[in-house]
Amino acid sequence: MPFPPSTPSMPSTPITIEHTVRARLLSSPDAEQVPATLHYDSSDPLALAVTFPAEAALEGSEVTWVFGRDLLAAALRGPAGEGDVRFWSDHPGRTLLELRAPQGTAVVELGTRELDRFLAATYAFVPTTDELTRLNLDHTITALLT
């Protein structure tokens, strides 16, 4: 569901939002464009993910990066992030995402408007004030201990 309606669902109903965007790999020699899928799952309300296809990855398999929803919100206002995931803009309308891994660093260009629309869709279903009520800490702790 790329952009769901703006009416919130019942709090107990998990919501998944996925939206495919065009990403340009600035760190590749040809600055090739590839599809990237933005993911949000209300059962993990603090996190977003972006998945890149195998052809865009150094290891030849699909790669998913997970980061805080608040990080993307901050990135749409200015440079944000420390460590492995960083965002900034060097031109209106485009947002750069830097991903650092032991295998190397990738810099990806994404459309700011698409990121903003995706983020707005996530907040339409789970406002910031409802994030903590959506967390299932018992399930998370059990998963970590098994």
Short mmCIF file of N, CA and C in Angstrom, two decimals:
data_model
loop_
_atom_site.label_atom_id
_atom_site.label_comp_id
_atom_site.label_asym_id
_atom_site.label_seq_id
_atom_site.Cartn_x
_atom_site.Cartn_y
_atom_site.Cartn_z
N MET A 1 0.85 -1.16 0.00
CA MET A 1 0.00 0.00 0.00
C MET A 1 0.90 1.23 0.00
N PRO A 2 1.07 1.92 -1.12
CA PRO A 2 2.04 3.01 -1.19
C PRO A 2 1.68 4.21 -0.33
N PHE A 3 0.50 4.74 -0.46
CA PHE A 3 0.12 5.90 0.33
C PHE A 3 -1.29 5.69 0.82
N PRO A 4 -1.45 5.18 2.04
CA PRO A 4 -2.77 4.90 2.58
C PRO A 4 -3.55 6.17 2.84
N PRO A 5 -4.86 6.05 2.97
CA PRO A 5 -5.65 7.23 3.31
C PRO A 5 -5.22 7.79 4.65
N SER A 6 -5.56 9.01 4.91
CA SER A 6 -5.05 9.67 6.10
C SER A 6 -5.86 9.38 7.35
N THR A 7 -6.81 8.48 7.30
CA THR A 7 -7.57 8.15 8.51
C THR A 7 -6.84 7.08 9.28
N PRO A 8 -6.63 7.28 10.58
CA PRO A 8 -5.91 6.30 11.38
C PRO A 8 -6.72 5.02 11.55
N SER A 9 -6.03 3.92 11.68
CA SER A 9 -6.70 2.65 11.90
C SER A 9 -6.85 2.43 13.40
N MET A 10 -7.50 1.32 13.74
CA MET A 10 -7.62 0.96 15.14
C MET A 10 -6.22 0.67 15.68
N PRO A 11 -5.89 1.09 16.90
CA PRO A 11 -4.55 0.92 17.44
C PRO A 11 -4.06 -0.51 17.46
N SER A 12 -4.94 -1.49 17.61
CA SER A 12 -4.48 -2.87 17.71
C SER A 12 -4.21 -3.53 16.36
N THR A 13 -4.60 -2.90 15.28
CA THR A 13 -4.42 -3.48 13.96
C THR A 13 -3.05 -3.12 13.41
N PRO A 14 -2.20 -4.11 13.14
CA PRO A 14 -0.89 -3.78 12.57
C PRO A 14 -1.05 -3.24 11.15
N ILE A 15 -0.25 -2.26 10.83
CA ILE A 15 -0.27 -1.62 9.52
C ILE A 15 1.11 -1.76 8.91
N THR A 16 1.17 -2.14 7.65
CA THR A 16 2.43 -2.17 6.93
C THR A 16 2.30 -1.25 5.73
N ILE A 17 3.28 -0.38 5.56
CA ILE A 17 3.31 0.52 4.42
C ILE A 17 4.60 0.24 3.66
N GLU A 18 4.48 0.04 2.37
CA GLU A 18 5.65 -0.12 1.50
C GLU A 18 5.49 0.80 0.32
N HIS A 19 6.58 1.40 -0.06
CA HIS A 19 6.57 2.29 -1.21
C HIS A 19 7.89 2.16 -1.96
N THR A 20 7.79 1.88 -3.24
CA THR A 20 9.00 1.75 -4.06
C THR A 20 9.35 3.10 -4.67
N VAL A 21 10.61 3.47 -4.52
CA VAL A 21 11.12 4.74 -5.05
C VAL A 21 12.32 4.46 -5.94
N ARG A 22 12.68 5.44 -6.74
CA ARG A 22 13.89 5.35 -7.55
C ARG A 22 15.05 5.90 -6.72
N ALA A 23 16.10 5.13 -6.68
CA ALA A 23 17.30 5.54 -5.96
C ALA A 23 18.46 5.58 -6.93
N ARG A 24 19.27 6.59 -6.83
CA ARG A 24 20.45 6.67 -7.69
C ARG A 24 21.67 6.41 -6.83
N LEU A 25 22.45 5.40 -7.22
CA LEU A 25 23.65 5.02 -6.46
C LEU A 25 24.81 5.91 -6.88
N LEU A 26 25.04 6.97 -6.12
CA LEU A 26 26.10 7.92 -6.47
C LEU A 26 27.48 7.34 -6.25
N SER A 27 27.57 6.32 -5.41
CA SER A 27 28.88 5.73 -5.13
C SER A 27 29.28 4.69 -6.18
N SER A 28 28.39 4.37 -7.12
CA SER A 28 28.77 3.44 -8.19
C SER A 28 29.34 4.25 -9.35
N PRO A 29 30.19 3.64 -10.16
CA PRO A 29 30.84 4.38 -11.25
C PRO A 29 29.85 5.01 -12.24
N ASP A 30 28.73 4.33 -12.48
CA ASP A 30 27.75 4.84 -13.45
C ASP A 30 26.62 5.63 -12.81
N ALA A 31 26.62 5.77 -11.49
CA ALA A 31 25.52 6.41 -10.75
C ALA A 31 24.19 5.83 -11.22
N GLU A 32 24.11 4.51 -11.25
CA GLU A 32 22.94 3.82 -11.77
C GLU A 32 21.71 4.03 -10.89
N GLN A 33 20.54 3.97 -11.53
CA GLN A 33 19.28 4.05 -10.81
C GLN A 33 18.76 2.65 -10.56
N VAL A 34 18.27 2.43 -9.34
CA VAL A 34 17.70 1.15 -8.96
C VAL A 34 16.43 1.42 -8.15
N PRO A 35 15.52 0.46 -8.11
CA PRO A 35 14.37 0.62 -7.22
C PRO A 35 14.80 0.37 -5.78
N ALA A 36 14.24 1.11 -4.89
CA ALA A 36 14.44 0.88 -3.45
C ALA A 36 13.06 0.88 -2.82
N THR A 37 12.86 0.01 -1.85
CA THR A 37 11.55 -0.08 -1.20
C THR A 37 11.64 0.44 0.22
N LEU A 38 10.81 1.43 0.52
CA LEU A 38 10.69 1.97 1.87
C LEU A 38 9.63 1.15 2.60
N HIS A 39 9.92 0.77 3.85
CA HIS A 39 9.02 -0.08 4.63
C HIS A 39 8.71 0.58 5.97
N TYR A 40 7.47 0.40 6.42
CA TYR A 40 7.08 0.77 7.77
C TYR A 40 6.11 -0.28 8.26
N ASP A 41 6.32 -0.74 9.48
CA ASP A 41 5.44 -1.72 10.11
C ASP A 41 5.07 -1.15 11.48
N SER A 42 3.78 -0.96 11.70
CA SER A 42 3.34 -0.32 12.95
C SER A 42 3.62 -1.18 14.18
N SER A 43 3.94 -2.46 13.99
CA SER A 43 4.29 -3.28 15.15
C SER A 43 5.71 -2.95 15.65
N ASP A 44 6.49 -2.24 14.84
CA ASP A 44 7.79 -1.70 15.24
C ASP A 44 7.75 -0.20 14.92
N PRO A 45 6.98 0.56 15.69
CA PRO A 45 6.63 1.92 15.30
C PRO A 45 7.76 2.93 15.26
N LEU A 46 8.88 2.62 15.86
CA LEU A 46 9.99 3.57 15.88
C LEU A 46 10.93 3.41 14.70
N ALA A 47 10.73 2.37 13.90
CA ALA A 47 11.70 2.03 12.85
C ALA A 47 11.12 2.15 11.45
N LEU A 48 12.00 2.47 10.53
CA LEU A 48 11.74 2.42 9.09
C LEU A 48 12.83 1.53 8.49
N ALA A 49 12.59 1.06 7.28
CA ALA A 49 13.61 0.28 6.59
C ALA A 49 13.62 0.68 5.12
N VAL A 50 14.76 0.49 4.51
CA VAL A 50 14.88 0.65 3.07
C VAL A 50 15.59 -0.59 2.54
N THR A 51 15.02 -1.19 1.50
CA THR A 51 15.58 -2.40 0.91
C THR A 51 16.05 -2.11 -0.51
N PHE A 52 17.26 -2.55 -0.80
CA PHE A 52 17.84 -2.40 -2.13
C PHE A 52 17.94 -3.78 -2.78
N PRO A 53 17.72 -3.86 -4.08
CA PRO A 53 17.77 -5.16 -4.76
C PRO A 53 19.19 -5.70 -4.85
N ALA A 54 19.28 -6.99 -5.17
CA ALA A 54 20.58 -7.67 -5.25
C ALA A 54 21.55 -6.96 -6.20
N GLU A 55 21.05 -6.47 -7.31
CA GLU A 55 21.96 -5.83 -8.28
C GLU A 55 22.59 -4.54 -7.77
N ALA A 56 22.06 -4.00 -6.68
CA ALA A 56 22.62 -2.77 -6.11
C ALA A 56 23.57 -3.05 -4.95
N ALA A 57 23.70 -4.31 -4.57
CA ALA A 57 24.49 -4.66 -3.39
C ALA A 57 25.84 -5.25 -3.77
N LEU A 58 26.84 -4.99 -2.94
CA LEU A 58 28.18 -5.52 -3.19
C LEU A 58 28.22 -7.04 -3.13
N GLU A 59 27.43 -7.62 -2.24
CA GLU A 59 27.47 -9.07 -2.03
C GLU A 59 26.54 -9.82 -2.97
N GLY A 60 25.76 -9.11 -3.78
CA GLY A 60 24.89 -9.77 -4.75
C GLY A 60 23.59 -10.32 -4.20
N SER A 61 23.18 -9.88 -3.02
CA SER A 61 21.89 -10.28 -2.48
C SER A 61 21.18 -9.05 -1.94
N GLU A 62 19.86 -9.13 -1.87
CA GLU A 62 19.05 -8.01 -1.38
C GLU A 62 19.56 -7.54 -0.01
N VAL A 63 19.56 -6.23 0.18
CA VAL A 63 20.06 -5.64 1.43
C VAL A 63 18.99 -4.73 2.02
N THR A 64 18.75 -4.88 3.32
CA THR A 64 17.81 -4.02 4.03
C THR A 64 18.53 -3.29 5.15
N TRP A 65 18.33 -1.98 5.21
CA TRP A 65 18.86 -1.15 6.27
C TRP A 65 17.69 -0.65 7.12
N VAL A 66 17.82 -0.72 8.42
CA VAL A 66 16.78 -0.28 9.35
C VAL A 66 17.32 0.91 10.14
N PHE A 67 16.48 1.92 10.30
CA PHE A 67 16.89 3.11 11.05
C PHE A 67 15.65 3.73 11.68
N GLY A 68 15.85 4.68 12.56
CA GLY A 68 14.75 5.30 13.28
C GLY A 68 13.89 6.19 12.41
N ARG A 69 12.59 6.12 12.65
CA ARG A 69 11.66 7.00 11.94
C ARG A 69 11.99 8.45 12.26
N ASP A 70 12.41 8.71 13.49
CA ASP A 70 12.78 10.07 13.87
C ASP A 70 14.02 10.56 13.12
N LEU A 71 14.89 9.64 12.71
CA LEU A 71 16.07 10.03 11.94
C LEU A 71 15.65 10.57 10.56
N LEU A 72 14.72 9.88 9.90
CA LEU A 72 14.25 10.39 8.61
C LEU A 72 13.53 11.72 8.79
N ALA A 73 12.73 11.85 9.85
CA ALA A 73 12.04 13.12 10.10
C ALA A 73 13.05 14.26 10.28
N ALA A 74 14.11 14.00 11.02
CA ALA A 74 15.15 15.01 11.22
C ALA A 74 15.86 15.31 9.90
N ALA A 75 16.09 14.28 9.09
CA ALA A 75 16.81 14.44 7.82
C ALA A 75 16.04 15.32 6.84
N LEU A 76 14.74 15.33 6.94
CA LEU A 76 13.95 16.17 6.03
C LEU A 76 13.99 17.64 6.44
N ARG A 77 14.59 17.92 7.61
CA ARG A 77 14.76 19.30 8.08
C ARG A 77 16.22 19.77 7.96
N GLY A 78 17.14 18.81 7.80
CA GLY A 78 18.56 19.17 7.72
C GLY A 78 19.42 17.93 7.87
N PRO A 79 20.74 18.09 7.88
CA PRO A 79 21.63 16.93 8.03
C PRO A 79 21.31 16.16 9.31
N ALA A 80 21.34 14.84 9.21
CA ALA A 80 20.99 14.02 10.38
C ALA A 80 21.72 12.69 10.33
N GLY A 81 21.99 12.16 11.50
CA GLY A 81 22.57 10.82 11.61
C GLY A 81 24.02 10.84 12.00
N GLU A 82 24.40 9.78 12.67
CA GLU A 82 25.79 9.55 13.06
C GLU A 82 26.07 8.08 12.83
N GLY A 83 27.29 7.73 12.60
CA GLY A 83 27.61 6.31 12.45
C GLY A 83 27.31 5.77 11.08
N ASP A 84 26.57 4.66 11.04
CA ASP A 84 26.38 3.92 9.79
C ASP A 84 25.35 4.52 8.84
N VAL A 85 24.42 5.31 9.35
CA VAL A 85 23.35 5.87 8.52
C VAL A 85 23.33 7.38 8.69
N ARG A 86 23.50 8.10 7.58
CA ARG A 86 23.51 9.56 7.61
C ARG A 86 22.71 10.10 6.43
N PHE A 87 22.04 11.21 6.65
CA PHE A 87 21.26 11.88 5.62
C PHE A 87 21.69 13.33 5.51
N TRP A 88 21.61 13.89 4.32
CA TRP A 88 21.78 15.32 4.11
C TRP A 88 21.25 15.66 2.72
N SER A 89 21.13 16.94 2.45
CA SER A 89 20.68 17.39 1.14
C SER A 89 21.69 18.37 0.61
N ASP A 90 22.03 18.21 -0.66
CA ASP A 90 22.94 19.17 -1.28
C ASP A 90 22.25 19.94 -2.39
N HIS A 91 20.95 19.68 -2.56
CA HIS A 91 20.18 20.31 -3.62
C HIS A 91 18.70 20.20 -3.27
N PRO A 92 17.92 21.26 -3.46
CA PRO A 92 16.49 21.15 -3.15
C PRO A 92 15.86 20.00 -3.94
N GLY A 93 15.04 19.23 -3.26
CA GLY A 93 14.34 18.14 -3.93
C GLY A 93 15.04 16.80 -3.90
N ARG A 94 16.28 16.79 -3.41
CA ARG A 94 16.95 15.50 -3.32
C ARG A 94 17.62 15.35 -1.96
N THR A 95 17.53 14.13 -1.46
CA THR A 95 18.12 13.79 -0.17
C THR A 95 19.15 12.71 -0.39
N LEU A 96 20.31 12.88 0.21
CA LEU A 96 21.37 11.90 0.09
C LEU A 96 21.40 11.04 1.35
N LEU A 97 21.58 9.76 1.14
CA LEU A 97 21.65 8.78 2.22
C LEU A 97 22.99 8.07 2.12
N GLU A 98 23.75 8.13 3.18
CA GLU A 98 25.04 7.42 3.23
C GLU A 98 24.90 6.22 4.15
N LEU A 99 25.28 5.05 3.63
CA LEU A 99 25.20 3.80 4.39
C LEU A 99 26.61 3.23 4.48
N ARG A 100 27.06 3.01 5.72
CA ARG A 100 28.42 2.49 5.94
C ARG A 100 28.35 1.08 6.51
N ALA A 101 29.09 0.18 5.89
CA ALA A 101 29.18 -1.20 6.34
C ALA A 101 30.64 -1.63 6.24
N PRO A 102 31.01 -2.73 6.87
CA PRO A 102 32.39 -3.20 6.76
C PRO A 102 32.82 -3.44 5.30
N GLN A 103 31.86 -3.78 4.44
CA GLN A 103 32.18 -4.05 3.03
C GLN A 103 32.40 -2.77 2.22
N GLY A 104 31.95 -1.64 2.72
CA GLY A 104 32.13 -0.39 2.00
C GLY A 104 31.04 0.62 2.33
N THR A 105 31.09 1.74 1.65
CA THR A 105 30.15 2.83 1.87
C THR A 105 29.39 3.09 0.58
N ALA A 106 28.08 3.30 0.73
CA ALA A 106 27.24 3.64 -0.41
C ALA A 106 26.60 4.99 -0.16
N VAL A 107 26.53 5.81 -1.20
CA VAL A 107 25.81 7.07 -1.14
C VAL A 107 24.68 6.97 -2.16
N VAL A 108 23.47 7.20 -1.68
CA VAL A 108 22.26 7.01 -2.48
C VAL A 108 21.48 8.31 -2.52
N GLU A 109 21.02 8.68 -3.69
CA GLU A 109 20.17 9.86 -3.85
C GLU A 109 18.72 9.43 -3.92
N LEU A 110 17.89 10.08 -3.11
CA LEU A 110 16.45 9.79 -3.08
C LEU A 110 15.69 11.09 -3.24
N GLY A 111 14.48 11.00 -3.75
CA GLY A 111 13.63 12.18 -3.90
C GLY A 111 13.08 12.63 -2.56
N THR A 112 13.32 13.86 -2.18
CA THR A 112 12.87 14.39 -0.90
C THR A 112 11.34 14.35 -0.80
N ARG A 113 10.65 14.69 -1.86
CA ARG A 113 9.18 14.69 -1.84
C ARG A 113 8.64 13.29 -1.57
N GLU A 114 9.24 12.28 -2.19
CA GLU A 114 8.79 10.90 -1.96
C GLU A 114 9.03 10.47 -0.52
N LEU A 115 10.18 10.84 0.03
CA LEU A 115 10.48 10.52 1.43
C LEU A 115 9.48 11.21 2.36
N ASP A 116 9.19 12.46 2.07
CA ASP A 116 8.27 13.23 2.89
C ASP A 116 6.86 12.63 2.84
N ARG A 117 6.40 12.24 1.66
CA ARG A 117 5.07 11.63 1.53
C ARG A 117 5.01 10.30 2.25
N PHE A 118 6.06 9.50 2.14
CA PHE A 118 6.09 8.21 2.83
C PHE A 118 6.05 8.42 4.34
N LEU A 119 6.88 9.31 4.83
CA LEU A 119 6.92 9.58 6.27
C LEU A 119 5.57 10.10 6.76
N ALA A 120 4.96 10.99 6.00
CA ALA A 120 3.64 11.51 6.38
C ALA A 120 2.61 10.38 6.47
N ALA A 121 2.69 9.42 5.57
CA ALA A 121 1.76 8.28 5.60
C ALA A 121 1.96 7.47 6.88
N THR A 122 3.20 7.32 7.31
CA THR A 122 3.44 6.55 8.54
C THR A 122 2.87 7.28 9.75
N TYR A 123 3.02 8.60 9.79
CA TYR A 123 2.50 9.39 10.90
C TYR A 123 0.97 9.47 10.87
N ALA A 124 0.36 9.33 9.69
CA ALA A 124 -1.10 9.33 9.61
C ALA A 124 -1.67 8.12 10.35
N PHE A 125 -0.98 7.02 10.32
CA PHE A 125 -1.45 5.81 11.00
C PHE A 125 -0.94 5.68 12.43
N VAL A 126 0.28 6.11 12.66
CA VAL A 126 0.84 6.03 14.02
C VAL A 126 1.52 7.37 14.33
N PRO A 127 0.76 8.28 14.94
CA PRO A 127 1.36 9.56 15.32
C PRO A 127 2.47 9.34 16.35
N THR A 128 3.34 10.29 16.47
CA THR A 128 4.44 10.21 17.43
C THR A 128 3.93 9.91 18.83
N THR A 129 2.81 10.49 19.19
CA THR A 129 2.26 10.29 20.54
C THR A 129 1.78 8.87 20.78
N ASP A 130 1.58 8.07 19.73
CA ASP A 130 1.10 6.69 19.86
C ASP A 130 2.20 5.64 19.70
N GLU A 131 3.41 6.07 19.40
CA GLU A 131 4.48 5.10 19.12
C GLU A 131 4.69 4.11 20.26
N LEU A 132 4.83 4.61 21.46
CA LEU A 132 5.15 3.74 22.58
C LEU A 132 4.01 2.81 22.95
N THR A 133 2.77 3.21 22.67
CA THR A 133 1.65 2.31 22.96
C THR A 133 1.60 1.16 21.97
N ARG A 134 2.25 1.30 20.82
CA ARG A 134 2.28 0.24 19.80
C ARG A 134 3.39 -0.78 20.04
N LEU A 135 4.34 -0.45 20.88
CA LEU A 135 5.44 -1.38 21.13
C LEU A 135 4.94 -2.59 21.91
N ASN A 136 5.38 -3.76 21.48
CA ASN A 136 5.07 -5.00 22.19
C ASN A 136 6.36 -5.45 22.85
N LEU A 137 6.65 -4.89 24.01
CA LEU A 137 7.93 -5.15 24.67
C LEU A 137 8.08 -6.61 25.09
N ASP A 138 7.01 -7.25 25.53
CA ASP A 138 7.10 -8.66 25.92
C ASP A 138 7.54 -9.52 24.74
N HIS A 139 6.95 -9.28 23.59
CA HIS A 139 7.32 -10.03 22.39
C HIS A 139 8.77 -9.76 22.00
N THR A 140 9.18 -8.51 22.07
CA THR A 140 10.55 -8.13 21.71
C THR A 140 11.56 -8.79 22.63
N ILE A 141 11.31 -8.76 23.92
CA ILE A 141 12.24 -9.35 24.89
C ILE A 141 12.31 -10.87 24.69
N THR A 142 11.17 -11.51 24.46
CA THR A 142 11.14 -12.96 24.22
C THR A 142 11.94 -13.29 22.97
N ALA A 143 11.78 -12.51 21.92
CA ALA A 143 12.51 -12.75 20.67
C ALA A 143 14.02 -12.60 20.88
N LEU A 144 14.42 -11.65 21.69
CA LEU A 144 15.84 -11.44 21.95
C LEU A 144 16.45 -12.56 22.79
N LEU A 145 15.65 -13.14 23.66
CA LEU A 145 16.16 -14.17 24.56
C LEU A 145 16.12 -15.59 23.96
N THR A 146 15.45 -15.75 22.84
CA THR A 146 15.38 -17.10 22.25
C THR A 146 16.34 -17.26 21.11
#
